[in-house]
Amino acid sequence: MTQKYRSFTETEMGDGTYVVAEPVSQTDDAVRIEAGWFDTEDDIEGEWEDPIGAIIRNDLTGGMELTEGTGTLSRRQAVENLADATKDGEPLVSGETEAEALIDYFAANDVLELDEKNDDVVLLKDPNEVSGKMVLNWAAAMAACVDKIDETMNRFERAKEKLQKHMENVDANPQRTEELMKEKAQELMALGDGSGFPDRSELSEQAQQKYDILREDFIYYKKLNEAGQENVSTAQQGVDQIANIIQKLEGAREVLDQKQGQVRTRALKERVFPESEVNIAMNMGELVTSLAGVGSIEEEAENMSEDDVESAVTDVLSDAQNIEGALDDTLGDESEAQEGQEGQASEFTV
């Protein structure tokens, strides 16, 4: 699927001003698209960011290839994403035909690039090389990443709630298990002559049978009691670590939210990507990949059994560790500094 529209003319019509897109193929019809995408040059946010952001957001953790500071998506997927996009409940375009025309119109105005050899749309360029309107696409991508962080934090919150519920269930009546263990121990002692723990070989055949049953019961309740205590401890470790990664994600969210504003300001003034933020753009792919790797962690936490609570907690936290590493690579000390500021603020909150 190559470029379909190549000539764009702003035209006054009875119901307003539109851009008429002329098709490459003579068998296709001309398409009219909304005008005014580039009228607000002085605004902090480019008008074209809505459709660009919608394309990026729908595939930020899916089909979009985001590596080493570049972001590409197949033209077919970009068209589908744009055709499905809405703002305030209203569609951004009337359908795939207008989406095709708008993508070509944006390419003609240097908002994106077309890689016709691979039939791809280049939405994000190397921040060391990007200029002009495409710089703002990075701000849109950062905004999409902020949304994904919000979604991931919510999933970790749900996982934490499931772990806490698991702890409550395990710890609901621990005294009863301990009481049963002690009862079996007392019954075992009662089989002897009162001078200590009975020697099985000295018991009658009937007493030996009872001894064996009581011994099995005692061991069962002892292991159950120990497992319950260990599971609560393991689950608590999970809760603590999840709370820690949520705090890190909150710090990262604040940093990215601030950075997208800085990128917009610099882009609109100088049409270049801020040098100080290049590292974030170059490593954002790693962060996005780690966010995409988060499975249904709340389901894992909910479905854990008593026998595999440790492995279940480990599975839940492996995603958190991957994200933590990606956050460090992408944002460095900035997210930690943000966490520190939030921590100091919370200490004085009444």
mmCIF file of C-alpha atoms in Angstrom, residues 55-56 58-60 62-67 70-81 112-116 118-125:
data_model
loop_
_atom_site.group_PDB
_atom_site.id
_atom_site.type_symbol
_atom_site.label_atom_id
_atom_site.label_comp_id
_atom_site.label_asym_id
_atom_site.label_seq_id
_atom_site.Cartn_x
_atom_site.Cartn_y
_atom_site.Cartn_z
ATOM 1 C CA ILE A 55 -1.854 6.351 15.956
ATOM 2 C CA ILE A 56 1.045 6.029 18.393
ATOM 3 C CA ASN A 58 -2.950 2.405 19.877
ATOM 4 C CA ASP A 59 0.270 0.627 18.941
ATOM 5 C CA LEU A 60 2.835 1.949 21.389
ATOM 6 C CA GLY A 62 1.894 -3.487 19.985
ATOM 7 C CA GLY A 63 2.910 -3.365 16.348
ATOM 8 C CA MET A 64 4.914 -0.158 16.522
ATOM 9 C CA GLU A 65 8.653 -0.678 16.232
ATOM 10 C CA LEU A 66 10.370 1.716 18.629
ATOM 11 C CA THR A 67 14.124 1.160 18.627
ATOM 12 C CA THR A 70 12.949 5.822 15.846
ATOM 13 C CA GLY A 71 9.330 4.719 15.652
ATOM 14 C CA THR A 72 7.740 3.081 12.622
ATOM 15 C CA LEU A 73 4.422 1.394 11.979
ATOM 16 C CA SER A 74 2.970 -0.332 8.953
ATOM 17 C CA ARG A 75 0.836 2.002 6.867
ATOM 18 C CA ARG A 76 -2.069 -0.434 7.056
ATOM 19 C CA GLN A 77 -1.988 -0.379 10.872
ATOM 20 C CA ALA A 78 -1.571 3.399 10.988
ATOM 21 C CA VAL A 79 -4.662 3.813 8.796
ATOM 22 C CA GLU A 80 -6.696 1.446 10.979
ATOM 23 C CA ASN A 81 -5.586 3.190 14.176
ATOM 24 C CA LEU A 112 5.579 12.144 9.320
ATOM 25 C CA GLU A 113 7.493 10.279 6.628
ATOM 26 C CA LEU A 114 6.476 7.476 4.281
ATOM 27 C CA ASP A 115 8.772 4.506 3.804
ATOM 28 C CA GLU A 116 7.248 3.221 0.583
ATOM 29 C CA ASN A 118 8.645 -1.223 3.378
ATOM 30 C CA ASP A 119 5.132 0.237 3.230
ATOM 31 C CA ASP A 120 5.684 1.848 6.645
ATOM 32 C CA VAL A 121 4.910 5.170 8.262
ATOM 33 C CA VAL A 122 7.787 6.804 10.165
ATOM 34 C CA LEU A 123 6.251 8.664 13.105
ATOM 35 C CA LEU A 124 9.330 9.210 15.280
ATOM 36 C CA LYS A 125 12.809 10.067 14.011
#
